[in-house]
PDB file of C-alpha atoms in Angstrom:
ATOM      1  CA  UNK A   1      67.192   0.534  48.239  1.00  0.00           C
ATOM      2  CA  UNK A   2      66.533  -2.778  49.334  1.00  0.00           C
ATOM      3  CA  UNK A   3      63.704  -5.085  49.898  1.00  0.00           C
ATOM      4  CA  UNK A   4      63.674  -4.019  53.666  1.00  0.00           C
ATOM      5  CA  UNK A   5      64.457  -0.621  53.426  1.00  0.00           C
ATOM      6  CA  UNK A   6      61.600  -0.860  50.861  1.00  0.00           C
ATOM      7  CA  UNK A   7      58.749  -1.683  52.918  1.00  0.00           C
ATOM      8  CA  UNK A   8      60.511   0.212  56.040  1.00  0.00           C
ATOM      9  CA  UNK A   9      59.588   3.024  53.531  1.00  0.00           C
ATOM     10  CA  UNK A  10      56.285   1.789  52.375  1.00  0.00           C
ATOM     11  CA  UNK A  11      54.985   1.464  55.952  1.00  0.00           C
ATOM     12  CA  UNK A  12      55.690   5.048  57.063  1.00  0.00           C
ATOM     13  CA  UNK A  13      54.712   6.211  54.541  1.00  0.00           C
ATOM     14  CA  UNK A  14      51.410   4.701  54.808  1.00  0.00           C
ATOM     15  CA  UNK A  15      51.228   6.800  58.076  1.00  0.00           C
ATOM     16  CA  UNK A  16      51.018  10.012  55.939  1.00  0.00           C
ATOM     17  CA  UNK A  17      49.317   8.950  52.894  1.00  0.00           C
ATOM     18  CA  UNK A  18      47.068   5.381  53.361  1.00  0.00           C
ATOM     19  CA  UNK A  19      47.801   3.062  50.498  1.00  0.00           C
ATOM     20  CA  UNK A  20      45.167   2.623  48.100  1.00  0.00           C
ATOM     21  CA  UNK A  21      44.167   0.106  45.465  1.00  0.00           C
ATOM     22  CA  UNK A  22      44.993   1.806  42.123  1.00  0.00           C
ATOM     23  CA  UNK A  23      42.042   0.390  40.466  1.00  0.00           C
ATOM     24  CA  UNK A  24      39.067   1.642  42.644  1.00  0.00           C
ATOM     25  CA  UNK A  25      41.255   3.751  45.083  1.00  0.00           C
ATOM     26  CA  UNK A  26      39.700   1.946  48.003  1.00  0.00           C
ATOM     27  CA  UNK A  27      42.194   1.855  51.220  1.00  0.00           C
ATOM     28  CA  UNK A  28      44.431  -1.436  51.236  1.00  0.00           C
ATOM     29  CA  UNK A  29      47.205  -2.085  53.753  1.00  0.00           C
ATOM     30  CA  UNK A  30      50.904  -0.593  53.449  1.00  0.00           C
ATOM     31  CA  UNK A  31      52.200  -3.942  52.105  1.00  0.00           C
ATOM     32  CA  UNK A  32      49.474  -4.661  48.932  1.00  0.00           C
ATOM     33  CA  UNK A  33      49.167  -3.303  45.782  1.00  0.00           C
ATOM     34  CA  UNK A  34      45.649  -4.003  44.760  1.00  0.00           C
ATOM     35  CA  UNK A  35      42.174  -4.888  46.894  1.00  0.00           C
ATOM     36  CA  UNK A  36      41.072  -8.478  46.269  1.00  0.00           C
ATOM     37  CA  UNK A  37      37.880  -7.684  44.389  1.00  0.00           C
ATOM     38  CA  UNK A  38      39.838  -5.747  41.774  1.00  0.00           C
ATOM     39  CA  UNK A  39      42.578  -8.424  41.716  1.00  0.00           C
ATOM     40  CA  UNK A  40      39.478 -11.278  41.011  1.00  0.00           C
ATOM     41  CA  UNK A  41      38.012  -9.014  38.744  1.00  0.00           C
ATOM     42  CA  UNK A  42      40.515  -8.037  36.136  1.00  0.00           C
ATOM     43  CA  UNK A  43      41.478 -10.649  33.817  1.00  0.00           C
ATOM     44  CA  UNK A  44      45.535 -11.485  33.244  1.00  0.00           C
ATOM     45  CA  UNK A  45      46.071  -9.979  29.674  1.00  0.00           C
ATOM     46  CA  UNK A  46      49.536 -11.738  29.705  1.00  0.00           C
ATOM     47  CA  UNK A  47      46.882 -15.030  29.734  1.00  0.00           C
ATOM     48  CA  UNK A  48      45.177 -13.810  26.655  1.00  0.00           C
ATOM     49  CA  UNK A  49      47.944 -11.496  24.407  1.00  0.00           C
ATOM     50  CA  UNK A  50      49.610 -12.642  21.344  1.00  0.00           C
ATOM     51  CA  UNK A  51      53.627 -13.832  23.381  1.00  0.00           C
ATOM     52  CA  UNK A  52      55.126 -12.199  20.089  1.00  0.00           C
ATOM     53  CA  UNK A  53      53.241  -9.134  19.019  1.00  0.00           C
ATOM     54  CA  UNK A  54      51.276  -8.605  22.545  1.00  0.00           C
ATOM     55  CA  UNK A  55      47.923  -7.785  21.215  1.00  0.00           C
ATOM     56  CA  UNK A  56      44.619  -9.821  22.142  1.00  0.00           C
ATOM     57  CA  UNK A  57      43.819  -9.849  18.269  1.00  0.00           C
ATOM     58  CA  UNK A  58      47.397 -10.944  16.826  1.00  0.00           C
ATOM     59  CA  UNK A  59      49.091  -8.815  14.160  1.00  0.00           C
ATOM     60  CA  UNK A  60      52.143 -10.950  13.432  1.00  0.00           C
ATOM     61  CA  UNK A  61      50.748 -11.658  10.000  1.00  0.00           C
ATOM     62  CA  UNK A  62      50.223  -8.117   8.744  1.00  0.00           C
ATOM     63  CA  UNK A  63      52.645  -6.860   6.300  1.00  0.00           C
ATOM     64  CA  UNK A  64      55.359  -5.005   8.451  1.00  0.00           C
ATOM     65  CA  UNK A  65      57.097  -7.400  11.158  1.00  0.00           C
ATOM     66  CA  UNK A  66      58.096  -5.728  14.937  1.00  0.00           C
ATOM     67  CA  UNK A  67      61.326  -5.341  15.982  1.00  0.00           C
ATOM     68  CA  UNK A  68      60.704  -6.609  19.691  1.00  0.00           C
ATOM     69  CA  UNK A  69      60.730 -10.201  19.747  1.00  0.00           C
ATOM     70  CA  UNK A  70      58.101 -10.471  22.131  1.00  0.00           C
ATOM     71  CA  UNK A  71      55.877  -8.376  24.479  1.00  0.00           C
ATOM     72  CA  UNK A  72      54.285  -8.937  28.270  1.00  0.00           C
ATOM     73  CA  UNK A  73      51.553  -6.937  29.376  1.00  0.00           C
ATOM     74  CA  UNK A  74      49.165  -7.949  32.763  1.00  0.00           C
ATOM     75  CA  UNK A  75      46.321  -5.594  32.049  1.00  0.00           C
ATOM     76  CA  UNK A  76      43.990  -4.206  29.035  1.00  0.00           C
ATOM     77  CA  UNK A  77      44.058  -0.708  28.909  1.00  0.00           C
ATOM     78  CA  UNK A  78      39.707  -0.534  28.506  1.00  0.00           C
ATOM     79  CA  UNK A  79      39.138  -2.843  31.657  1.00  0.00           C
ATOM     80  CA  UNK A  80      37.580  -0.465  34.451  1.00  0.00           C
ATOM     81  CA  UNK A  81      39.854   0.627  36.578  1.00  0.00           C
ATOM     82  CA  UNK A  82      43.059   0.716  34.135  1.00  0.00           C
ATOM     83  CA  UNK A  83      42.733   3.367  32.412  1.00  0.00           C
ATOM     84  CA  UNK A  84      42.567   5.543  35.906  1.00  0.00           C
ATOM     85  CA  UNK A  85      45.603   3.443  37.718  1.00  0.00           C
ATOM     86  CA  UNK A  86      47.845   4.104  34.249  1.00  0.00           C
ATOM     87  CA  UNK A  87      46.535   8.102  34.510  1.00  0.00           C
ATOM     88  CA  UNK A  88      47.485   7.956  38.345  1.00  0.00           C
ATOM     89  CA  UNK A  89      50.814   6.327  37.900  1.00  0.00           C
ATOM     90  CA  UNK A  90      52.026   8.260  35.304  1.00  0.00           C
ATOM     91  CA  UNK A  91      50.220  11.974  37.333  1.00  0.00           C
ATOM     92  CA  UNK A  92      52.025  10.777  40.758  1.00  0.00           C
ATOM     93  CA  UNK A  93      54.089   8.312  40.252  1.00  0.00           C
ATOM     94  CA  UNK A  94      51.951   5.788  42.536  1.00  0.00           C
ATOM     95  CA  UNK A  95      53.439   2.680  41.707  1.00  0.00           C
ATOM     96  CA  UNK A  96      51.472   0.029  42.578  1.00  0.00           C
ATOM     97  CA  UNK A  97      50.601  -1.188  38.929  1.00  0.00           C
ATOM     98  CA  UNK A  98      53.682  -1.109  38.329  1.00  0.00           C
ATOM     99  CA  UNK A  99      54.791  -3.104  40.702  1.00  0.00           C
ATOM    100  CA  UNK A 100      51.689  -5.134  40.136  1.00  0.00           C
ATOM    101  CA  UNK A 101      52.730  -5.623  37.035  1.00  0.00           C
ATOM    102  CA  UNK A 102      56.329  -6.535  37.730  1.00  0.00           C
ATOM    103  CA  UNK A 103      55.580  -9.399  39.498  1.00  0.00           C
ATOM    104  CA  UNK A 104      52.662 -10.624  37.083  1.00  0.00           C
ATOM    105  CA  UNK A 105      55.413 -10.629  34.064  1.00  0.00           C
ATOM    106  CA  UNK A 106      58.378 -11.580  36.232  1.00  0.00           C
ATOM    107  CA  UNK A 107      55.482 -15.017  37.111  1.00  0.00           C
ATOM    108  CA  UNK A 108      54.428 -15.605  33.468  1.00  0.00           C
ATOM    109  CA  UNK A 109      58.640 -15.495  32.877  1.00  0.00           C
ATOM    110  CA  UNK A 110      59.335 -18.333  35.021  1.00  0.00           C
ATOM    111  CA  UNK A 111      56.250 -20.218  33.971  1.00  0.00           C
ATOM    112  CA  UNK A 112      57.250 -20.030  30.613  1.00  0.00           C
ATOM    113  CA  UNK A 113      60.521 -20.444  30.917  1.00  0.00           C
ATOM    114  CA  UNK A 114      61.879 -16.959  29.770  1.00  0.00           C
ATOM    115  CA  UNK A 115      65.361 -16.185  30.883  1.00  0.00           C
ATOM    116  CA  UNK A 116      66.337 -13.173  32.176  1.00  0.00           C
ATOM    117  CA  UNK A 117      67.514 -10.099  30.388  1.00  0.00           C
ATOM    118  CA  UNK A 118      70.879  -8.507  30.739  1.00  0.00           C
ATOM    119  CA  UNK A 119      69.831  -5.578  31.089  1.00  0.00           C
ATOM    120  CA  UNK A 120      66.741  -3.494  31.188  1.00  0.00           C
ATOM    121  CA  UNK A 121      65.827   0.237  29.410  1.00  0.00           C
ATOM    122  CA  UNK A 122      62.875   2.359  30.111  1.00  0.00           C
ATOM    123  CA  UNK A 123      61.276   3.750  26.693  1.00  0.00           C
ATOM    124  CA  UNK A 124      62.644   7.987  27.802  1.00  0.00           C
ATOM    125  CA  UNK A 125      60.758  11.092  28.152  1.00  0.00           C
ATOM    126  CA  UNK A 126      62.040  14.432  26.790  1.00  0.00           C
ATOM    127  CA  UNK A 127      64.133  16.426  29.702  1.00  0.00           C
ATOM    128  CA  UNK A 128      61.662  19.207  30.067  1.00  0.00           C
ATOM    129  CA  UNK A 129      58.489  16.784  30.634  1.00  0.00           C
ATOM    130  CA  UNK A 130      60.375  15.162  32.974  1.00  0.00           C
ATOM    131  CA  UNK A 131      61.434  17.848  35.106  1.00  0.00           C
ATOM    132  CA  UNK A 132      58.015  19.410  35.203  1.00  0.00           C
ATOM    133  CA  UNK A 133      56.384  15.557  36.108  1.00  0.00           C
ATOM    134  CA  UNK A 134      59.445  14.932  38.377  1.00  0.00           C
ATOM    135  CA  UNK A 135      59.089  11.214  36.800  1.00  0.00           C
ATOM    136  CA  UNK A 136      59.413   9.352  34.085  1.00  0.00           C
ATOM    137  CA  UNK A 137      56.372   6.338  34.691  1.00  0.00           C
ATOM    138  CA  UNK A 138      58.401   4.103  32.179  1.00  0.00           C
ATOM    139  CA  UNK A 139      61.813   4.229  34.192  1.00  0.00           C
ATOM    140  CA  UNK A 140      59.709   3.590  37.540  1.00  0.00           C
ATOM    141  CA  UNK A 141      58.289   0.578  35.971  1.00  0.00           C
ATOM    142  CA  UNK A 142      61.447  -0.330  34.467  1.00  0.00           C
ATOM    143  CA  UNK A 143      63.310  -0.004  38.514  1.00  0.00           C
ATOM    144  CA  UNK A 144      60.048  -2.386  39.884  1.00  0.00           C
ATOM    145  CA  UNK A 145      60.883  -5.036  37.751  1.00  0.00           C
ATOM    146  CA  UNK A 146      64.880  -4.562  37.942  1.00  0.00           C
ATOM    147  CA  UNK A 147      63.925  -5.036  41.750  1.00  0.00           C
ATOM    148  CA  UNK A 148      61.931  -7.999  40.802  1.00  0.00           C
ATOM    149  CA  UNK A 149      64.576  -9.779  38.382  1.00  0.00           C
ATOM    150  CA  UNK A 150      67.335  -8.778  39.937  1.00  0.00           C
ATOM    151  CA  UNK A 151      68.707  -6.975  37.087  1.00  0.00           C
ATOM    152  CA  UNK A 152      70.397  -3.584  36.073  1.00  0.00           C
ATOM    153  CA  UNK A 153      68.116  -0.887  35.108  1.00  0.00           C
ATOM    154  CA  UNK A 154      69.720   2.155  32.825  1.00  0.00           C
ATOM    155  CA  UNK A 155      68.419   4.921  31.995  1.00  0.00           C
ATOM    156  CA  UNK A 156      71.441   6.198  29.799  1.00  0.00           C
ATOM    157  CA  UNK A 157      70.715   4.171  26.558  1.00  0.00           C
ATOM    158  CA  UNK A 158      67.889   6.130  24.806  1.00  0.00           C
ATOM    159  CA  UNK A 159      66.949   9.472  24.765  1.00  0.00           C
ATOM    160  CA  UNK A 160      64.504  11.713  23.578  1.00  0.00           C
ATOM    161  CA  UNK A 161      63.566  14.664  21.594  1.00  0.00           C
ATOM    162  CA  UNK A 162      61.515  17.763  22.506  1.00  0.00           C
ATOM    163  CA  UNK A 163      59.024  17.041  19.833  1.00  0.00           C
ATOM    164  CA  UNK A 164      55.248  17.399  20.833  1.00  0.00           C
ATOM    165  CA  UNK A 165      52.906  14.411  21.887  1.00  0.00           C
ATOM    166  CA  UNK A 166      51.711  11.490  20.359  1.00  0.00           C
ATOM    167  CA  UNK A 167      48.607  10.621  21.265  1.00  0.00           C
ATOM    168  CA  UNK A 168      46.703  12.442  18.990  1.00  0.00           C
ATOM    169  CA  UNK A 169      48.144  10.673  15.926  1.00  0.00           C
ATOM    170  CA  UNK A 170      47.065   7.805  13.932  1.00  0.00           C
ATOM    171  CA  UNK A 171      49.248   4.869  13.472  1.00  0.00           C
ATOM    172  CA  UNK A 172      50.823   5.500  10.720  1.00  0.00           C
ATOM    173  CA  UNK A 173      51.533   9.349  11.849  1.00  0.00           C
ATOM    174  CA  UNK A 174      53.407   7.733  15.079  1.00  0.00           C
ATOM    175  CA  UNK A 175      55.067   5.442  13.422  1.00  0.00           C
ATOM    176  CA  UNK A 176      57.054   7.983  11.560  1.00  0.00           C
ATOM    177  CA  UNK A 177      56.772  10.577  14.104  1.00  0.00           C
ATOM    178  CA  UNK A 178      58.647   8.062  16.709  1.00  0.00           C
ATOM    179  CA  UNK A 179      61.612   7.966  14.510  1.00  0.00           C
ATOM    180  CA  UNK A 180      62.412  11.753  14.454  1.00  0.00           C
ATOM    181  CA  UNK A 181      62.005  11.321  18.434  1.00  0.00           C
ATOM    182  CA  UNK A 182      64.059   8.937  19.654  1.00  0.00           C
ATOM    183  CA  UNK A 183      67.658   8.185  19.416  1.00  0.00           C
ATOM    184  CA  UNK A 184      70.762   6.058  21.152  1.00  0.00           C
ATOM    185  CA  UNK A 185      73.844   6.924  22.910  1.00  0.00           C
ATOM    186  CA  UNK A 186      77.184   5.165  22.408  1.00  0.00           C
ATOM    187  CA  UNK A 187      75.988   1.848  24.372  1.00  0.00           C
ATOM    188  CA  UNK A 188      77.566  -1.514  23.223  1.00  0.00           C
ATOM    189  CA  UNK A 189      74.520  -4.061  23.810  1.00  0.00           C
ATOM    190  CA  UNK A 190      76.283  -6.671  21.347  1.00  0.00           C
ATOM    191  CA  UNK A 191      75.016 -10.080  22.640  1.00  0.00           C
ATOM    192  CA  UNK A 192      72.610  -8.732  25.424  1.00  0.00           C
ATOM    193  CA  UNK A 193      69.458  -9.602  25.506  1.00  0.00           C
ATOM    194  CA  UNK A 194      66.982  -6.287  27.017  1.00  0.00           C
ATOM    195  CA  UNK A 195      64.263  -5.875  28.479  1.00  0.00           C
ATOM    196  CA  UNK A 196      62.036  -2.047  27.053  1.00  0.00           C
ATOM    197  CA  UNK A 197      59.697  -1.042  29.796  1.00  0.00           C
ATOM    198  CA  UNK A 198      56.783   1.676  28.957  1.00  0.00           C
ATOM    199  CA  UNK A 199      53.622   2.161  30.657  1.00  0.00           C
ATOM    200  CA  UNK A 200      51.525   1.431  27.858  1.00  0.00           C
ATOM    201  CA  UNK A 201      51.708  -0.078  24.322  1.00  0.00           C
ATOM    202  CA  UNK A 202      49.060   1.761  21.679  1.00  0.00           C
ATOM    203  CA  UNK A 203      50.513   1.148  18.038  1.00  0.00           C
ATOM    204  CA  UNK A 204      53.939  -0.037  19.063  1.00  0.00           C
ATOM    205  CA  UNK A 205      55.170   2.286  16.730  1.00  0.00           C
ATOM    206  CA  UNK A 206      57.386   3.958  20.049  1.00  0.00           C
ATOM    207  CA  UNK A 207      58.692   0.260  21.404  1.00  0.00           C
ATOM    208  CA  UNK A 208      59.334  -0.674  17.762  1.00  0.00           C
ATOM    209  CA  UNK A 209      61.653   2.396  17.291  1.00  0.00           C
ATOM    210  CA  UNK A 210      63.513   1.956  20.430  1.00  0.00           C
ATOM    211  CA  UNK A 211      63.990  -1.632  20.196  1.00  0.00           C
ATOM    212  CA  UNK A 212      65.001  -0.872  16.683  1.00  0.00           C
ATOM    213  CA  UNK A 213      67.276   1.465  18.174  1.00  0.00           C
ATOM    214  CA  UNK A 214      68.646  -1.187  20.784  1.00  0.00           C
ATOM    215  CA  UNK A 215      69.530  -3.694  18.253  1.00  0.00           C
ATOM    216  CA  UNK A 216      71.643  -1.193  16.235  1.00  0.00           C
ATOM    217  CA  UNK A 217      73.344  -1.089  19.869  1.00  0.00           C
ATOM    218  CA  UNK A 218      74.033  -4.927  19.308  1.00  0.00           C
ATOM    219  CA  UNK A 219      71.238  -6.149  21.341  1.00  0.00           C
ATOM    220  CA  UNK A 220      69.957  -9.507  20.207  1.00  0.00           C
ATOM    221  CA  UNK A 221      66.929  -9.576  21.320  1.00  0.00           C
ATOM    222  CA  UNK A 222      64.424  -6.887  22.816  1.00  0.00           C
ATOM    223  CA  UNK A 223      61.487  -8.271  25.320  1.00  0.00           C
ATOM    224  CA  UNK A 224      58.419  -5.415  25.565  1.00  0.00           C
ATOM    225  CA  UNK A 225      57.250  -4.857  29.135  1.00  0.00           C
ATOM    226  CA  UNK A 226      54.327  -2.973  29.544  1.00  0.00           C
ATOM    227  CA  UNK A 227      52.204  -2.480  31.940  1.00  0.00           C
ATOM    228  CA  UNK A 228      48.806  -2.437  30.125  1.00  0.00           C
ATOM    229  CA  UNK A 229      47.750  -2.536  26.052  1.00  0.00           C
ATOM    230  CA  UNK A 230      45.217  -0.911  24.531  1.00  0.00           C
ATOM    231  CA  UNK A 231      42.558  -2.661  21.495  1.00  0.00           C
ATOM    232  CA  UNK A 232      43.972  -1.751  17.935  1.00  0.00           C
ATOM    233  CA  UNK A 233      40.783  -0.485  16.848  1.00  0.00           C
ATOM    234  CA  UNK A 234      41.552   1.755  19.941  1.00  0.00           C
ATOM    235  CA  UNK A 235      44.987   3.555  18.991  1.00  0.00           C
ATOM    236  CA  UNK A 236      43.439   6.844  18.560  1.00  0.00           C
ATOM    237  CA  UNK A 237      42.238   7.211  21.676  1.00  0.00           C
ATOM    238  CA  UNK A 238      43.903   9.858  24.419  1.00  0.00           C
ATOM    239  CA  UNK A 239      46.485   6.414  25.964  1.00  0.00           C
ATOM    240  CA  UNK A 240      50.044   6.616  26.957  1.00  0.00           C
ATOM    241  CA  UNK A 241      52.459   6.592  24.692  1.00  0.00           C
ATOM    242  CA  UNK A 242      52.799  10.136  25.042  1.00  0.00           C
ATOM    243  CA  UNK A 243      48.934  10.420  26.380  1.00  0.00           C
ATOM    244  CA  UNK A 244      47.031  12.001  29.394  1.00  0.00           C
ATOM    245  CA  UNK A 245      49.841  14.432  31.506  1.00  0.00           C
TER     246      UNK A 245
END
């Protein structure tokens, strides 16, 4: 759809079902995606991350390197409110953090002079989860901010696994457990740059695998987009990468 067509949508839809702030679920008007005290309130994580490894306290000089070159995320997955706007996006696909977050990232982009990705891949979810959600929250993202860009979204790259969840595993558990998950088609990415949209980043270990996965495609280099990231000493708590259904 297009812009237009977009908030044609938005505003009859508003009719039905009042827009809300996804943050304190307070009413906001058909065209906003957040109430102004939670928009002065919560502080821009993209401000505060690590560019490279995305994380408030960096991990680019542990041991094992990432395979993503570099990682954007707008919100921390503690801050109040978060943690309820992720669970609501992912239980009914509202997506106003995730369009919230497109335009944060697609901003801290052009401010730091970023250029645009070829092409961008949401991080899948196995068939049968899918069907029974009715949507996968990382290929919603990953349409806002093809919308944003201007940019090809497909959702024909990677693919996943019936395999269990993740989020009650440590790091090291999902590190290993992510690469008997996830797996590529046929794609040639040689030369591309892509963008690897998920709702949430815990460990990394499921953006590491698929951006592992990408540059086996060809890809050269593999941005993380995310809409929120969680504290390391917080990875075993109940997140997204395979968290709360």
């Amino acid at each position: 759809m297009t812009k237009w067509t977009d908030k044609c949508r938005a505003f009859l839809l508003d009719i039905v079902f009042p827009n809300r702030c996804p943050f304190c679920n307070g009413f906001i008007t058909w065209d906003a995606y957040v109430c102004p005290e939670c928009a002065d309130k919560l502080p821009d994580a993209n401000d505060l991350i690590c560019r490279k490894c995305g994380y408030e306290k960096c991990i680019c000089n542990e041991d094992e390197d990432n395979i993503y070159d570099m990682a954007f995320a707008p919100f921390f997955f503690h801050d109040e409110g978060v943690r309820e706007a992720i669970y609501r996006f992912k239980r009914i696909g509202d997506t106003n953090i995730a369009n919230l977050s497109a335009e944060n990232i697609v901003r801290h982009m052009e401010n730091e002079h970023i250029p645009k990705p070829d092409i961008i891949v949401p991080v899948p979810m196995e068939k049968r989860k899918q069907t029974m959600r009715g949507h996968n929250q990382a290929e919603l993202f990953a349409q806002c901010i093809g919308k944003h860009l201007d940019v090809p979204v497909s959702s024909r790259i990677l693919f996943k696994r019936s395999g269990g969840e993740q989020h009650h595993l440590g790091r090291t558990e999902r590190k290993q457990h992510a690469k008997e998950l996830f797996y590529s088609g046929e794609t040639n990415l040689t030369g591309k740059s892509v963008m690897l949209c998920d709702d949430v980043m815990t460990t990394g270990s499921t953006i590491n695998e698929c951006a592992e996965l990408l540059k086996k495609l060809g890809a050269v280099k593999v941005i993380a987009a995310v809409c929120a990231v969680t504290e390391r000493k917080n990875i075993s708590e109940n997140t997204s990468e395979e968290g709360k259904t």
